[in-house]
CSV table of C-alpha atoms in Angstrom, one decimal:
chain,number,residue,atom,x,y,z
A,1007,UNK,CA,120.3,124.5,83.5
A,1008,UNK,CA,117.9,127.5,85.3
A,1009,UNK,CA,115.5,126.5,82.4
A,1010,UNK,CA,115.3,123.0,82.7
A,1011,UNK,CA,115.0,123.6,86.6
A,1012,UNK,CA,111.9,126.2,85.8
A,1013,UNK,CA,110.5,123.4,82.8
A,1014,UNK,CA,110.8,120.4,85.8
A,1015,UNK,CA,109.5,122.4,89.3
A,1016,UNK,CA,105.6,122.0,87.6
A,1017,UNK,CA,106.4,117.9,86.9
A,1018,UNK,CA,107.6,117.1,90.5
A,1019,UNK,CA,105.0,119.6,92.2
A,1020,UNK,CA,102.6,117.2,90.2
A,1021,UNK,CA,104.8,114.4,91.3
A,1022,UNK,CA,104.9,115.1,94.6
A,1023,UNK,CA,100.8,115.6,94.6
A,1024,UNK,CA,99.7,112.7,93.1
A,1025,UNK,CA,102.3,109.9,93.2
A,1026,UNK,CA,102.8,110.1,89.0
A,1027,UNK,CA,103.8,113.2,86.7
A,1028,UNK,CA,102.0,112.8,84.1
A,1029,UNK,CA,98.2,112.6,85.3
A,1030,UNK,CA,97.7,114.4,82.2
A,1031,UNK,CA,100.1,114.8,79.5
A,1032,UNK,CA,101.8,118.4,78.1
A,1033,UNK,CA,102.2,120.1,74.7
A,1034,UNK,CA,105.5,121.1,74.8
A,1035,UNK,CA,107.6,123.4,72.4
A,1036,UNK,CA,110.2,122.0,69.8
A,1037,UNK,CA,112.8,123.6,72.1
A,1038,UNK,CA,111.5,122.1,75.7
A,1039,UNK,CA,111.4,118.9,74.0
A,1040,UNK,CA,115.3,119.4,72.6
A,1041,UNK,CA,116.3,120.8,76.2
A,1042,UNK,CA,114.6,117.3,78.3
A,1043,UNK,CA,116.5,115.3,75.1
A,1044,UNK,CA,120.0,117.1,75.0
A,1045,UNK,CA,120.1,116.3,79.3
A,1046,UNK,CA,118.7,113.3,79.3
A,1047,UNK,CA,120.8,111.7,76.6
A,1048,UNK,CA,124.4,113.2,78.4
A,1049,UNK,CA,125.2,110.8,80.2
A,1050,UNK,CA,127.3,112.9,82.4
A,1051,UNK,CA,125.0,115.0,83.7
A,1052,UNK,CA,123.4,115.4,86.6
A,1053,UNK,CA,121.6,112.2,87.5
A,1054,UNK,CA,118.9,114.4,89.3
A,1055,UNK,CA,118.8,116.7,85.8
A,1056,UNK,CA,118.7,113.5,84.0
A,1057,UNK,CA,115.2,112.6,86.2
A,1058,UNK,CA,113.6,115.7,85.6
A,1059,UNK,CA,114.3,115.9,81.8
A,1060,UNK,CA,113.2,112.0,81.8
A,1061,UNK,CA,109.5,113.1,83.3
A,1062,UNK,CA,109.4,115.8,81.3
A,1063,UNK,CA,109.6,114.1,77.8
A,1064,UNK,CA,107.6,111.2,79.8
A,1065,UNK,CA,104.8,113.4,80.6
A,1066,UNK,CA,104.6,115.0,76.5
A,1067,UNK,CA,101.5,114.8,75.0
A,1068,UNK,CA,103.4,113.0,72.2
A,1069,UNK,CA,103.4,109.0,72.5
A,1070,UNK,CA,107.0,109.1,70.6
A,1071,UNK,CA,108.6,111.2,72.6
A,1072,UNK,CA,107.1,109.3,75.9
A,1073,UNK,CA,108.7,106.1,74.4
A,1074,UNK,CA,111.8,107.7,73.3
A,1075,UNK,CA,112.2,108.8,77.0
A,1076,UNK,CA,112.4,105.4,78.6
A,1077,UNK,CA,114.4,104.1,75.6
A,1078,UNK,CA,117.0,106.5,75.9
A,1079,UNK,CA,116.4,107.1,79.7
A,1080,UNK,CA,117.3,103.2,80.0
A,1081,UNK,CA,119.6,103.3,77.4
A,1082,UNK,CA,122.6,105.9,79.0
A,1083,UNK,CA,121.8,105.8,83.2
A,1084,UNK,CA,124.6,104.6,84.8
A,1085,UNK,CA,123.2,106.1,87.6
A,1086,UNK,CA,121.2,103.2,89.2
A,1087,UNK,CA,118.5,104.6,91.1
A,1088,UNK,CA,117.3,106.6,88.0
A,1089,UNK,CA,117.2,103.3,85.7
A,1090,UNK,CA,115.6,101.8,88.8
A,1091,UNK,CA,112.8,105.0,88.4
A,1092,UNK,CA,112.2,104.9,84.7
A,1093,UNK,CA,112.1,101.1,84.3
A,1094,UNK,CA,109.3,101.3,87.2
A,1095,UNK,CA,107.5,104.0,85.3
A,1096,UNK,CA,107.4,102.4,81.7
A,1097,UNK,CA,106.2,99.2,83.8
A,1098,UNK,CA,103.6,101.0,85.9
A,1099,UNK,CA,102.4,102.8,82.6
A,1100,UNK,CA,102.5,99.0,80.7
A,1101,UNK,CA,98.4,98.1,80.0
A,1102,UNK,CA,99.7,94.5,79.5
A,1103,UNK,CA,103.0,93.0,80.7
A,1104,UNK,CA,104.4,90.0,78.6
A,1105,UNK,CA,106.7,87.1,80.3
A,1106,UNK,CA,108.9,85.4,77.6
A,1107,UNK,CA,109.7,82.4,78.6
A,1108,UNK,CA,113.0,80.6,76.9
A,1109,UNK,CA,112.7,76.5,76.9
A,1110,UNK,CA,116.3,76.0,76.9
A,1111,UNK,CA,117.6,73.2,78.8
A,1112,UNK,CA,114.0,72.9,80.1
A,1113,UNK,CA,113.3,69.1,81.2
A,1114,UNK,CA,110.2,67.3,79.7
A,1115,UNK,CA,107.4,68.5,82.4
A,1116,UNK,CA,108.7,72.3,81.1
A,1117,UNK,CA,109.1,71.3,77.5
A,1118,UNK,CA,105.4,69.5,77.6
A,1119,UNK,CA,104.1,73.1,79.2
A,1120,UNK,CA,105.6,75.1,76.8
A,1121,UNK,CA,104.5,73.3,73.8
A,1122,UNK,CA,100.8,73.3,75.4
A,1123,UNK,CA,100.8,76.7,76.2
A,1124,UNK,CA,103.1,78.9,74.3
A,1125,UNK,CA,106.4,80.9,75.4
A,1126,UNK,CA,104.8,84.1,75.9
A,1127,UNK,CA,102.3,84.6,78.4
A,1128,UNK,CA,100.7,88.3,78.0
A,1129,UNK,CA,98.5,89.4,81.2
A,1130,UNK,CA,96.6,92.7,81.3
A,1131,UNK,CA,97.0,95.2,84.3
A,1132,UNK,CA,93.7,95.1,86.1
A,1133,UNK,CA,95.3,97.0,89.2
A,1134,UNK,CA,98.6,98.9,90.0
A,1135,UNK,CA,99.7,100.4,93.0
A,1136,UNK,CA,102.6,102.9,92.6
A,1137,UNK,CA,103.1,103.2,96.8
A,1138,UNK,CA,102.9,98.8,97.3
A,1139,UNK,CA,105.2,98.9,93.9
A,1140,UNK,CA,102.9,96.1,92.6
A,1141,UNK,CA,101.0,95.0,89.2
A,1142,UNK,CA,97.8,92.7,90.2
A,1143,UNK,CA,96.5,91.1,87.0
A,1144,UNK,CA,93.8,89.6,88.2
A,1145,UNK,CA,91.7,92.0,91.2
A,1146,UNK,CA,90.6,95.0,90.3
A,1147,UNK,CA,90.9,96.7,93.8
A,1148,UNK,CA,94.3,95.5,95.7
A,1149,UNK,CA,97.5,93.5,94.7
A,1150,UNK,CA,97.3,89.8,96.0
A,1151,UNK,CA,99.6,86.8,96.1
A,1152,UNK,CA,99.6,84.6,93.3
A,1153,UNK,CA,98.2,86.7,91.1
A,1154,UNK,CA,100.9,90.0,90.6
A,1155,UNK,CA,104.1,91.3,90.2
A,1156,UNK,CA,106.1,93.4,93.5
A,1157,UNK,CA,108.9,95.5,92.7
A,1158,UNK,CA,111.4,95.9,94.8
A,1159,UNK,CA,114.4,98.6,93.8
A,1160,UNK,CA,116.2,96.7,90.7
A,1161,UNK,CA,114.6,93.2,91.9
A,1162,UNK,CA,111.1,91.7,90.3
A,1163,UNK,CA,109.2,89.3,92.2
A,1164,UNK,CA,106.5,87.7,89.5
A,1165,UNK,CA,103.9,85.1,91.5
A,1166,UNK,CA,101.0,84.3,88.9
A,1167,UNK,CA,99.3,80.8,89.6
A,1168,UNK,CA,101.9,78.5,88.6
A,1169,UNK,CA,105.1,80.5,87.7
A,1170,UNK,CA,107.4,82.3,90.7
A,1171,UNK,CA,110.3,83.5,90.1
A,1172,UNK,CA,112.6,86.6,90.5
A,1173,UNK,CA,113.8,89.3,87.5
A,1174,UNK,CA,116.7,91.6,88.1
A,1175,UNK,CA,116.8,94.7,85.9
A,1176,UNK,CA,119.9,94.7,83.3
A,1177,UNK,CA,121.7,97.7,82.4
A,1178,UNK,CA,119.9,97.1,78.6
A,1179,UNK,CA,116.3,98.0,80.6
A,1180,UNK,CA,114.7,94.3,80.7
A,1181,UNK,CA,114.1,91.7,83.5
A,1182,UNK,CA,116.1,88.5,83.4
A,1183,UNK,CA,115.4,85.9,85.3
A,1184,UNK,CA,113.8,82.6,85.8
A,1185,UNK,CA,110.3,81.4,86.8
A,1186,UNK,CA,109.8,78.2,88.2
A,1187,UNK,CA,106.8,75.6,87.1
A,1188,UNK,CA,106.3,73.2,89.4
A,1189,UNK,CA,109.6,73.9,91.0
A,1190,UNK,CA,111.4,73.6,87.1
A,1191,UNK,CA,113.3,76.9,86.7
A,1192,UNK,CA,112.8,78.5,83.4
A,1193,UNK,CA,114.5,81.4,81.9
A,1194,UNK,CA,112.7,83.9,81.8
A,1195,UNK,CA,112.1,88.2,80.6
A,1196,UNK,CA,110.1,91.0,80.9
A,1197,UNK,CA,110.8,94.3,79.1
A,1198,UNK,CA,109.1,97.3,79.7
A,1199,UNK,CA,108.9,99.2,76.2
């Protein structure tokens, strides 16, 4: 436990500094990548431990590893907050974030929509702001309405041109929700790996 302490103190320092860990990634050893795994996949431990052996296999030099960290991060929190923390990290790293939409039970207008222009609609990140908690997709300088995403704890509030809605974060790591189209709901998710 001392050692993952001593391995994490340099990631939240960094944290801390600049508002994200991994400003530059790390090449770690074989055994500081086992320690971050071994904590970070008991699920009984520490949920503070759990964070800091999260950002450290988040912040590894090796794209694997960063992936396997919000997989398996996601995959065994029970501890709120910290699947909160890593599902807003993999989003805030995300160079494009992809709304499925599902036509089920959608009425014509939404069925007509769909069919024109497809169930998937994939926008690239032009802004982020860690501090606001918001994705702009549009502005390269500052989040605005109609045009971004807000997070807000385990809630998503998506407002691009047409589609509003609100996402809640499932214990599987994805937003669930529904957009609305002209005031049509549609079910709707994100995921963020």
């Amino acid at each position: 436990m001392k050692k993952l302490l001593t391995l994490a103190i340099p990631a939240l320092l960094a944290m801390t500094t600049s508002g994200w860990a991994c400003d530059e990634y790390k090449t770690m050893s074989q055994d500081e990548l086992k320690q971050y795994r071994d904590v970070l996949s008991d699920a009984n431990a520490d949920p503070i431990d759990r964070f800091f052996a999260y950002q450290g296999l988040a912040c590894s030099d090796q794209p694997v590893m960063r992936a396997y960290a919000t997989r398996a991060g996601l995959a065994s929190a029970r501890d709120p907050i910290l699947r909160q923390q890593i599902a807003f990290d993999a989003l805030m790293a995300l160079p494009r974030i992809d709304l499925e939409l599902a036509p089920n039970g959608a009425n014509e207008k939404v069925q007509r929509f769909l069919k024109e222009n497809g169930t998937v609609f994939s926008y690239e990140v032009r802004y982020r702001s860690r501090q606001q908690g918001c994705i702009e997709f549009y502005n390269r300088g500052a989040c605005q309405e109609g045009r971004s995403l807000t997070l807000k704890g385990e809630t998503m509030l998506f407002n691009v041109g047409d589609l509003v809605g609100t996402l809640t974060l499932t214990d599987a790591g994805e937003y669930i929700g529904a957009v609305r189209f002209k005031g049509n709901p549609i079910p709707a998710r994100i995921r963020v790996y």
